[in-house]
Amino acid sequence: MSHLERFRYHFTDDPQAGGAPPGPESVRGVRAPEGAEPRGFNSAESAARFYLAEKLAQEEAPALREAVREDRPERVPDLALSTERHQAGTGTTLVRFEQTQQEIPVFGAEVLVEIDEDQRLVSMDGKLGEVTGVGSVPELSGTEALERVKAATGSTISAEELPPPTLAYVSRDDHWHLVWHVREVPAQLPENRREEGQRGHGLGSSPRDAFPLTGYLVDAYSGELLKSYGMAPTITVPTRLEGEDEVTVRHRIQGSRQDGSYLLHDKWRQIATYDLDFADIDTARPPASAIGSPQADFGDGHRAGVSAHVNAERVERFYRDQLYRNGIDDADMDLISMVNCTYHEDGPGPEWFNAVWFKRRMWYGQVSDGTRLISLARHFDIIAHEMTHGVIETSSDLVYQDQSGALNESLADTMGVIIANWYQAPDREDVRTWNWEIGAKLGGGGLPLRDMSDPVRTGDPDHMRDYLRTTRDSGGVHTNSNIHNKAMFHLLASADTAGKPVLKVEEWALLIYLALVRLLRESEFEDMHRALRDVAGTYLSGNAPLRTAAQTAIDEAYQKVGIA
């Protein structure tokens, strides 16, 4: 049992709001004098704290009222600002707070407040807890906590290789615990490891399998491991290049020129592609420069690099142009790809049957078709899926465990399919022409890895009644994700009114993205359902019939797979 209390608010569900986001006077219940200016705030954070104080004071749960008790009226106490992000798609700002107690974080306790351009309240979503019955001074040291993790996992990692352990509070087994939070440990508990031959994405071995970067919460008094969870995954004028990709299609691409060489390094968009030359990703030193050619036409000599570079640019462009995201991390990060990679856990090479987002970049293996090696960079949907893990990692950071981990995988699948069909479907606006497979022919027996339209085809569940409960694969994240995948298929493919789509494809994509970035770290399928309803309410607030149709489509899609 958890002591965290959940609360939500959206102005479209508030009968007192009158169909518009409320300002400070109406939230407080005091009407401003006629002609008076509404109260102003000097920042989105101050507005968010004001609305939180007013709304939480009305809640019945002690854990929520505790956050605004009268002896600390100067701010919403114990909530530390985490991030503040403007959403161009809705014109709103998302302000995210983390709850603390005596400056110690409360694990899983956070609040997201959405403010519009006029500093009015759009929505809130959060979990808060009243921490009681536990001290703030540990008996075990952080080093001793790490030793408990090493003993339980068989790891030989040293303290110098990890972020320093930090204290946190966590609610488990009907009690609050003071814990050491040990992060980014490249080892799992034995019961959580994959079985021999079991694959996550259905591909080959990956460094995310061997070094899954797991977080641990260790009781700071008893040393008991209370929880483990996966931790996922100057403007320059460009130079026009050409080259042939892995499916023998010629592309015009953007790169640069340096010291007489033409490079797959688009400094304008900050996209660079490197050749690891079949070295092991675990030990190889990064190449000194991007893939180069003495001519601007790369011909067919760098097919893997051209494929990776073109597809990375497409994913980045979709996120920027359609979803208004400033790069994968929304902060203009360099998008780096490594082709011709090997990994010792999957054999000596030169084949490595995988493509993975790892350490904030893409790594591509290759397989033989009998005549030559073909890079997995050719599979655009896989690339879009993996790069979406980067988007999730730098926004909602969904915990890679159990249902939140399955939601993480499903959203990566969903965006992967949307982005791939945006560029490759015969008619991007007509989902009847879409390919709903992820990793076509990469599964066993010529099947795809997953099929959003029919998960049962690949042996996966498509309804909550068949939800798999297991300790393997971080709680079955790659299996249970297919239930949410089927909900997304129903939403995108079946939502129509009078024979016409309720919303355009790009509008559904935007709503899914806006819901994704507002999730909390341990959000589950039901939370994504609610987040989608909320962002649809905001996005379509000026068109009541269309808002109702969209929210009805969302509800029906989730109901079809047994998600409330």
Coordinates of C-alpha atoms in Angstrom, one line a residue, residues 29-543:
G29 CA -13.6 32.4 -5.0
V30 CA -13.4 36.1 -4.8
R31 CA -14.7 38.2 -7.7
A32 CA -12.4 41.0 -8.8
P33 CA -13.9 44.5 -8.7
E34 CA -15.3 45.7 -12.0
G35 CA -12.5 47.2 -14.1
A36 CA -9.8 45.8 -11.9
E37 CA -6.8 44.1 -13.4
P38 CA -6.4 40.4 -12.6
R39 CA -3.6 39.4 -10.3
G40 CA -0.3 39.1 -12.1
F41 CA 2.5 36.6 -11.4
N42 CA 6.2 37.2 -12.0
S43 CA 6.7 33.6 -13.3
A44 CA 4.9 30.4 -14.3
E45 CA 6.3 28.9 -11.1
S46 CA 4.7 31.5 -8.8
A47 CA 1.4 31.1 -10.7
A48 CA 1.6 27.3 -10.3
R49 CA 2.4 27.6 -6.6
F50 CA -0.6 29.9 -6.1
Y51 CA -3.0 27.6 -7.8
L52 CA -1.7 24.6 -5.9
A53 CA -2.1 26.3 -2.6
E54 CA -5.7 27.2 -3.4
K55 CA -6.7 23.9 -4.8
L56 CA -5.0 21.6 -2.3
A57 CA -6.5 23.6 0.6
Q58 CA -9.9 22.3 -0.6
E59 CA -8.9 18.6 -0.6
E60 CA -10.0 16.2 2.1
A61 CA -7.0 14.0 2.1
P62 CA -4.5 14.8 4.9
A63 CA -1.5 14.3 2.6
L64 CA -2.8 17.0 0.3
R65 CA -3.8 19.5 3.0
E66 CA -0.4 19.0 4.6
A67 CA 1.2 20.6 1.5
V68 CA -0.4 23.9 2.3
R69 CA -0.8 24.0 6.0
E70 CA -1.1 27.5 7.5
D71 CA 2.2 27.6 9.4
R72 CA 4.0 27.9 6.1
P73 CA 2.0 30.2 4.0
E74 CA 4.9 31.8 2.0
R75 CA 4.8 29.1 -0.6
V76 CA 3.5 25.6 -1.4
P77 CA 5.8 23.9 1.1
D78 CA 8.1 21.0 0.4
L79 CA 7.6 21.2 -3.4
A80 CA 10.9 21.8 -5.2
L81 CA 10.8 23.1 -8.8
S82 CA 11.9 20.3 -11.1
T83 CA 11.3 21.6 -14.7
E84 CA 9.4 24.3 -16.5
R85 CA 8.6 23.7 -20.1
H86 CA 6.6 25.6 -22.7
Q87 CA 4.3 23.5 -25.0
A88 CA 4.0 25.2 -28.3
G89 CA 1.2 22.9 -29.4
T90 CA -1.2 24.2 -26.8
G91 CA 0.5 27.5 -25.8
T92 CA 0.7 26.3 -22.2
T93 CA 3.5 25.9 -19.7
L94 CA 4.0 22.7 -17.7
V95 CA 5.5 23.3 -14.3
R96 CA 6.7 20.1 -12.6
F97 CA 7.5 19.9 -8.8
E98 CA 9.1 17.2 -6.7
Q99 CA 7.9 16.8 -3.1
T100 CA 10.5 16.9 -0.4
Q101 CA 10.5 16.5 3.4
Q102 CA 13.3 18.4 5.2
E103 CA 14.9 18.7 1.8
I104 CA 14.8 14.9 1.3
P105 CA 12.9 13.9 -1.9
V106 CA 9.8 11.7 -1.6
F107 CA 10.1 9.0 -4.2
G108 CA 7.2 9.0 -6.6
A109 CA 5.6 12.2 -5.1
E110 CA 5.4 14.9 -7.7
V111 CA 3.0 17.5 -9.2
L112 CA 2.5 18.9 -12.6
V113 CA 0.7 22.2 -13.1
E114 CA -0.4 23.5 -16.5
I115 CA -0.7 27.3 -17.0
D116 CA -1.9 29.1 -20.1
E117 CA -0.4 32.2 -21.7
D118 CA -2.5 34.4 -19.5
Q119 CA -1.3 32.7 -16.3
R120 CA -4.6 30.9 -15.8
L121 CA -5.0 27.4 -14.5
V122 CA -5.5 24.7 -17.1
S123 CA -4.8 21.5 -15.3
M124 CA -3.1 19.7 -12.4
D125 CA -1.9 16.2 -11.9
G126 CA 0.0 14.9 -8.9
K127 CA 0.7 12.5 -6.1
L128 CA 1.6 13.7 -2.6
G129 CA 2.2 12.0 0.7
E130 CA 2.3 13.0 4.4
V131 CA 5.6 11.5 5.6
T132 CA 5.2 10.4 9.2
G133 CA 6.7 7.9 11.6
V134 CA 10.2 7.9 10.2
G135 CA 13.4 9.8 11.0
S136 CA 15.7 11.7 8.7
V137 CA 19.1 10.4 10.0
P138 CA 20.3 7.1 8.4
E139 CA 22.0 4.4 10.3
L140 CA 23.6 2.9 7.2
S141 CA 25.9 5.0 5.0
G142 CA 25.5 5.4 1.3
T143 CA 28.5 3.2 0.7
E144 CA 27.0 0.4 2.9
A145 CA 23.8 0.7 0.9
L146 CA 25.7 0.2 -2.3
E147 CA 27.4 -2.9 -0.8
R148 CA 23.9 -4.3 -0.2
V149 CA 23.0 -3.8 -3.8
K150 CA 26.3 -5.3 -5.0
A151 CA 25.7 -8.4 -2.8
A152 CA 22.2 -8.8 -4.0
T153 CA 23.1 -8.5 -7.7
G154 CA 26.6 -10.0 -7.8
S155 CA 27.9 -6.7 -9.2
T156 CA 31.5 -5.6 -8.8
I157 CA 30.8 -2.0 -9.6
S158 CA 32.7 0.6 -7.6
A159 CA 31.3 3.7 -5.9
E160 CA 33.4 5.9 -8.2
E161 CA 31.5 4.6 -11.3
L162 CA 28.1 5.6 -10.0
P163 CA 26.3 8.8 -9.0
P164 CA 26.6 9.3 -5.3
P165 CA 23.7 7.7 -3.3
T166 CA 21.1 10.2 -2.1
L167 CA 18.5 9.9 0.7
A168 CA 14.8 9.7 -0.1
Y169 CA 11.6 8.7 1.5
V170 CA 9.4 6.0 0.0
S171 CA 6.1 4.5 1.1
R172 CA 6.1 0.7 1.1
D173 CA 4.1 -2.0 3.0
D174 CA 1.9 0.6 4.8
H175 CA 5.0 2.3 6.2
W176 CA 7.2 5.2 5.4
H177 CA 10.9 4.4 5.0
L178 CA 14.0 6.5 4.8
V179 CA 16.1 5.0 2.0
W180 CA 19.3 5.4 0.1
H181 CA 18.6 5.9 -3.6
V182 CA 21.3 4.1 -5.5
R183 CA 21.1 5.0 -9.2
E184 CA 22.4 3.8 -12.6
V185 CA 23.7 0.5 -11.3
P186 CA 24.5 -1.7 -14.4
A187 CA 23.1 -4.9 -12.8
Q188 CA 19.7 -6.4 -12.0
L189 CA 18.4 -8.7 -9.3
P190 CA 18.6 -12.4 -10.4
E191 CA 14.8 -12.7 -10.4
N192 CA 14.4 -9.7 -12.7
R193 CA 16.9 -10.9 -15.4
R194 CA 15.7 -12.2 -18.7
E195 CA 15.6 -15.9 -19.2
E196 CA 18.1 -17.6 -21.5
G197 CA 17.2 -16.7 -25.1
Q198 CA 14.6 -14.2 -24.1
R199 CA 14.7 -11.0 -26.0
G200 CA 13.2 -7.6 -25.2
H201 CA 12.5 -6.0 -28.5
G202 CA 12.9 -9.4 -30.2
L203 CA 16.3 -8.5 -31.6
G204 CA 19.8 -9.5 -30.4
S205 CA 21.7 -8.8 -27.3
S206 CA 22.0 -5.2 -26.2
P207 CA 24.0 -3.2 -23.7
R208 CA 20.7 -2.2 -22.2
D209 CA 20.2 -6.0 -21.4
A210 CA 23.7 -6.6 -19.9
F211 CA 23.9 -3.2 -18.3
P212 CA 20.3 -2.3 -17.7
L213 CA 21.0 0.7 -15.5
T214 CA 18.8 -0.1 -12.5
G215 CA 17.8 2.1 -9.6
Y216 CA 17.6 0.7 -6.1
L217 CA 15.9 2.0 -2.9
V218 CA 17.7 0.5 0.1
D219 CA 16.3 1.0 3.7
A220 CA 18.7 3.4 5.5
Y221 CA 18.1 1.5 8.8
S222 CA 17.7 -2.2 8.0
G223 CA 19.6 -2.4 4.6
E224 CA 16.6 -4.2 3.0
L225 CA 16.2 -3.6 -0.8
L226 CA 12.7 -2.2 -0.9
K227 CA 12.4 -1.5 -4.6
S228 CA 14.3 -1.8 -7.9
Y229 CA 13.4 -0.2 -11.2
G230 CA 14.8 0.2 -14.7
M231 CA 16.2 3.5 -15.8
A232 CA 15.7 3.8 -19.4
P233 CA 16.6 4.5 -22.3
T234 CA 26.7 28.6 -34.0
I235 CA 24.5 28.3 -37.1
T236 CA 26.5 26.8 -39.9
V237 CA 25.4 26.7 -43.6
P238 CA 25.1 23.0 -44.4
T239 CA 26.6 21.3 -47.4
R240 CA 24.4 19.3 -49.8
L241 CA 25.5 15.7 -50.1
E242 CA 24.1 12.6 -51.9
G243 CA 24.3 8.9 -51.3
E244 CA 22.6 5.5 -51.5
D245 CA 20.9 3.9 -48.4
E246 CA 20.6 0.2 -47.4
V247 CA 17.5 -0.2 -49.7
T248 CA 19.4 1.3 -52.7
V249 CA 17.4 4.6 -52.6
R250 CA 19.4 7.7 -53.3
H251 CA 19.0 10.6 -51.0
R252 CA 19.9 14.3 -50.9
I253 CA 21.2 14.9 -47.4
Q254 CA 22.8 17.7 -45.4
G255 CA 26.3 17.5 -44.1
S256 CA 29.4 19.7 -43.9
R257 CA 32.9 20.1 -45.4
Q258 CA 36.1 20.0 -43.4
D259 CA 39.8 19.8 -44.5
G260 CA 38.8 18.7 -48.0
S261 CA 36.4 15.9 -46.8
Y262 CA 32.6 15.8 -47.0
L263 CA 31.1 14.7 -43.7
L264 CA 27.8 13.2 -42.5
H265 CA 27.7 16.0 -39.9
D266 CA 24.8 18.4 -40.3
K267 CA 26.0 21.2 -38.0
W268 CA 22.8 23.2 -38.7
R269 CA 20.5 20.5 -37.3
Q270 CA 23.2 19.1 -35.0
I271 CA 23.0 15.6 -36.5
A272 CA 26.2 13.5 -36.9
T273 CA 26.8 9.9 -38.0
Y274 CA 29.9 8.0 -37.2
D275 CA 31.4 4.6 -38.2
L276 CA 32.5 2.4 -35.4
D277 CA 34.2 0.0 -37.9
F278 CA 32.8 -3.1 -36.3
A279 CA 34.4 -2.4 -32.9
D280 CA 32.7 -3.4 -29.6
I281 CA 30.5 -0.6 -28.3
D282 CA 31.5 -1.5 -24.8
T283 CA 35.2 -0.8 -25.3
A284 CA 35.7 1.2 -28.5
R285 CA 36.8 4.8 -28.5
P286 CA 34.5 7.2 -30.3
P287 CA 35.7 8.1 -33.8
A288 CA 37.5 11.4 -34.2
S289 CA 35.1 12.6 -36.9
A290 CA 31.9 11.8 -38.7
I291 CA 31.8 9.5 -41.7
G292 CA 33.6 11.2 -44.6
S293 CA 34.0 11.0 -48.4
P294 CA 36.4 12.8 -50.8
Q295 CA 33.3 13.6 -52.9
A296 CA 29.9 15.1 -52.0
D297 CA 28.4 12.1 -53.6
F298 CA 28.9 9.2 -51.2
G299 CA 27.6 6.7 -53.8
D300 CA 26.9 3.2 -52.4
G301 CA 30.1 3.1 -50.3
H302 CA 28.4 4.2 -47.0
R303 CA 24.9 2.8 -47.1
A304 CA 24.7 2.2 -43.4
G305 CA 25.8 5.8 -42.6
V306 CA 23.4 7.3 -45.2
S307 CA 20.5 5.3 -43.8
A308 CA 21.2 6.3 -40.2
H309 CA 21.7 9.9 -41.1
V310 CA 18.6 10.2 -43.3
N311 CA 16.4 8.5 -40.7
A312 CA 17.7 10.4 -37.8
E313 CA 17.0 13.7 -39.6
R314 CA 13.5 12.5 -40.4
V315 CA 12.7 11.7 -36.7
E316 CA 14.2 14.9 -35.5
R317 CA 12.3 16.9 -38.1
F318 CA 9.0 15.3 -37.2
Y319 CA 9.5 16.2 -33.5
R320 CA 10.4 19.7 -34.4
D321 CA 7.9 20.5 -37.1
Q322 CA 4.9 18.5 -36.0
L323 CA 5.3 18.3 -32.2
Y324 CA 7.2 21.6 -31.6
R325 CA 9.9 19.8 -29.6
N326 CA 13.4 21.4 -29.7
G327 CA 15.3 18.2 -30.5
I328 CA 15.2 14.8 -28.8
D329 CA 15.7 16.3 -25.3
D330 CA 13.8 19.6 -26.1
A331 CA 17.1 21.4 -25.4
D332 CA 18.8 21.2 -28.8
M333 CA 21.0 18.1 -28.0
D334 CA 23.3 16.7 -30.7
L335 CA 21.7 13.7 -32.4
I336 CA 24.6 11.2 -32.8
S337 CA 24.4 7.8 -34.6
M338 CA 27.0 5.0 -34.6
V339 CA 26.9 2.5 -37.4
N340 CA 28.8 -0.8 -37.9
C341 CA 28.8 -1.6 -34.2
T342 CA 29.3 -5.0 -32.5
Y343 CA 28.7 -6.1 -29.0
H344 CA 30.7 -8.9 -27.4
E345 CA 27.6 -10.4 -25.5
D346 CA 26.1 -11.2 -28.9
G347 CA 29.2 -12.8 -30.4
P348 CA 32.5 -11.7 -32.0
G349 CA 30.9 -9.9 -35.0
P350 CA 30.8 -8.6 -37.6
E351 CA 27.0 -9.3 -37.1
W352 CA 25.1 -7.7 -34.3
F353 CA 21.4 -8.0 -34.6
N354 CA 20.2 -4.8 -32.8
A355 CA 19.6 -1.1 -32.9
V356 CA 19.4 0.7 -29.5
W357 CA 19.2 4.1 -27.9
F358 CA 22.0 4.0 -25.2
K359 CA 24.0 6.7 -23.5
R360 CA 22.0 9.4 -25.4
R361 CA 22.9 8.2 -28.9
M362 CA 21.9 5.6 -31.4
W363 CA 24.0 2.4 -32.0
Y364 CA 23.3 0.2 -35.1
G365 CA 24.3 -3.4 -35.7
Q366 CA 24.1 -5.3 -38.9
V367 CA 23.1 -8.7 -40.3
S368 CA 24.1 -10.6 -43.4
D369 CA 21.6 -11.3 -46.2
G370 CA 24.0 -13.9 -47.6
T371 CA 25.9 -11.5 -49.9
R372 CA 26.6 -8.5 -47.7
L373 CA 26.0 -7.0 -44.3
I374 CA 22.9 -4.8 -44.0
S375 CA 22.6 -2.2 -41.2
L376 CA 19.6 -2.2 -39.0
A377 CA 19.6 1.5 -39.7
R378 CA 17.3 0.6 -42.7
H379 CA 14.4 0.0 -40.3
F380 CA 12.9 3.4 -39.9
D381 CA 10.2 2.4 -37.4
I382 CA 12.7 0.9 -35.1
I383 CA 14.8 4.1 -35.2
A384 CA 11.8 6.3 -34.4
H385 CA 10.9 3.9 -31.6
E386 CA 14.4 4.0 -30.1
M387 CA 14.7 7.8 -30.4
T388 CA 11.4 8.2 -28.7
H389 CA 12.9 6.5 -25.7
G390 CA 15.3 9.5 -25.7
V391 CA 12.2 11.8 -25.7
I392 CA 10.6 9.9 -22.8
E393 CA 13.9 9.8 -20.9
T394 CA 14.3 13.6 -21.0
S395 CA 10.6 14.5 -20.3
S396 CA 8.3 12.3 -18.2
D397 CA 11.2 9.8 -17.5
L398 CA 8.7 6.9 -17.1
V399 CA 10.1 4.3 -14.6
Y400 CA 11.2 1.3 -16.7
Q401 CA 9.4 -1.3 -14.5
D402 CA 6.0 -3.0 -14.5
Q403 CA 3.1 -1.0 -16.0
S404 CA 4.9 2.4 -16.2
G405 CA 7.7 0.5 -18.1
A406 CA 5.1 -1.1 -20.4
L407 CA 3.7 2.3 -21.1
N408 CA 7.2 3.6 -21.9
E409 CA 7.6 0.8 -24.5
S410 CA 4.1 1.4 -25.9
L411 CA 4.6 5.1 -26.4
A412 CA 7.9 4.4 -28.2
D413 CA 6.0 1.9 -30.4
T414 CA 3.2 4.3 -31.0
M415 CA 5.4 7.2 -32.0
G416 CA 7.6 4.9 -34.0
V417 CA 4.6 3.7 -36.1
I418 CA 3.2 7.3 -36.5
I419 CA 6.5 8.7 -37.6
A420 CA 7.3 5.9 -40.0
N421 CA 3.9 6.1 -41.7
W422 CA 4.2 9.9 -41.8
Y423 CA 7.0 9.5 -44.3
Q424 CA 6.4 6.0 -45.8
A425 CA 2.6 5.3 -46.0
P426 CA 1.0 5.6 -49.4
D427 CA -1.3 8.2 -47.9
R428 CA -0.3 9.5 -44.5
E429 CA -3.7 11.0 -43.9
D430 CA -5.5 7.7 -44.5
V431 CA -4.6 5.2 -41.8
R432 CA -6.1 2.4 -43.9
T433 CA -2.9 2.6 -45.9
W434 CA -0.7 2.4 -42.9
N435 CA 1.7 -0.4 -41.9
W436 CA 1.0 -1.2 -38.2
E437 CA 3.9 -3.6 -37.7
I438 CA 7.0 -2.8 -35.7
G439 CA 10.1 -4.5 -37.0
A440 CA 8.6 -6.1 -40.1
K441 CA 10.0 -9.7 -40.6
L442 CA 12.4 -9.3 -37.6
G443 CA 10.5 -11.6 -35.4
G444 CA 10.4 -15.4 -35.5
G445 CA 8.9 -17.2 -38.5
G446 CA 8.9 -14.0 -40.7
L447 CA 6.6 -12.2 -38.3
P448 CA 7.2 -8.6 -37.1
L449 CA 8.4 -7.9 -33.6
R450 CA 5.0 -6.5 -32.7
D451 CA 1.8 -5.7 -34.5
M452 CA -0.3 -2.8 -33.1
S453 CA -3.4 -3.9 -35.0
D454 CA -3.2 -7.5 -33.8
P455 CA -0.8 -8.2 -30.9
V456 CA -2.1 -11.7 -30.5
R457 CA -0.5 -12.4 -33.9
T458 CA 2.9 -12.3 -32.2
G459 CA 1.8 -14.0 -29.1
D460 CA 1.2 -10.9 -27.0
P461 CA -1.9 -9.8 -25.0
D462 CA -4.4 -7.2 -26.4
H463 CA -6.6 -6.8 -23.3
M464 CA -6.1 -6.2 -19.6
R465 CA -7.6 -9.6 -18.8
D466 CA -4.5 -11.1 -20.2
Y467 CA -2.0 -8.8 -18.5
L468 CA 1.2 -10.8 -17.7
R469 CA 2.4 -10.6 -14.1
T470 CA 6.1 -11.5 -14.0
T471 CA 9.4 -10.4 -12.6
R472 CA 11.2 -11.0 -15.9
D473 CA 11.9 -8.3 -18.5
S474 CA 11.3 -5.5 -15.9
G475 CA 7.8 -6.8 -15.2
G476 CA 7.0 -7.8 -18.7
V477 CA 7.4 -4.4 -20.3
H478 CA 7.7 -5.7 -23.8
T479 CA 4.7 -8.0 -23.5
N480 CA 2.2 -5.9 -21.6
S481 CA 3.0 -2.8 -23.8
N482 CA 0.9 -4.5 -26.5
I483 CA -2.3 -3.9 -24.5
H484 CA -1.7 -0.2 -24.7
N485 CA -0.6 -0.5 -28.3
K486 CA -4.0 -1.9 -29.2
A487 CA -5.7 1.0 -27.5
M488 CA -3.6 3.4 -29.6
F489 CA -4.5 1.4 -32.7
H490 CA -8.2 1.7 -31.9
L491 CA -7.7 5.4 -31.3
L492 CA -5.9 6.2 -34.5
A493 CA -7.5 3.8 -36.9
S494 CA -11.1 3.5 -35.6
A495 CA -12.0 7.0 -34.3
D496 CA -14.4 8.5 -36.8
T497 CA -17.6 10.4 -36.9
A498 CA -20.0 10.3 -39.8
G499 CA -17.4 8.4 -41.8
K500 CA -14.7 11.0 -41.3
P501 CA -11.8 10.9 -38.8
V502 CA -12.4 12.8 -35.6
L503 CA -9.0 14.5 -35.8
K504 CA -6.2 14.5 -38.4
V505 CA -3.3 12.2 -37.9
E506 CA -1.0 15.0 -37.0
E507 CA -3.5 16.2 -34.3
W508 CA -3.7 12.8 -32.7
A509 CA 0.1 12.6 -32.8
L510 CA 0.4 16.0 -31.1
L511 CA -2.1 15.0 -28.4
I512 CA -0.3 11.7 -27.7
Y513 CA 3.0 13.6 -27.4
L514 CA 1.5 16.3 -25.2
A515 CA 0.1 13.6 -22.9
L516 CA 3.4 11.7 -22.9
V517 CA 5.4 14.7 -21.6
R518 CA 2.9 15.4 -18.8
L519 CA 3.0 11.9 -17.3
L520 CA 4.5 11.3 -13.9
R521 CA 7.4 8.9 -13.5
E522 CA 5.2 6.0 -12.3
S523 CA 2.2 6.7 -14.5
E524 CA 0.2 3.7 -15.7
F525 CA -2.1 3.0 -18.6
E526 CA -5.0 4.6 -16.9
D527 CA -3.0 7.8 -16.3
M528 CA -2.2 8.0 -20.0
H529 CA -5.9 7.7 -20.7
R530 CA -6.6 10.6 -18.4
A531 CA -3.7 12.7 -19.7
L532 CA -5.0 12.2 -23.2
R533 CA -8.5 13.4 -22.2
D534 CA -7.0 16.4 -20.5
V535 CA -4.8 17.6 -23.3
A536 CA -7.7 17.0 -25.7
G537 CA -9.8 19.2 -23.5
T538 CA -7.2 21.9 -23.6
Y539 CA -6.4 21.7 -27.3
L540 CA -10.1 21.7 -28.3
S541 CA -11.5 23.9 -25.6
G542 CA -12.9 26.3 -28.2
N543 CA -14.9 23.7 -30.0

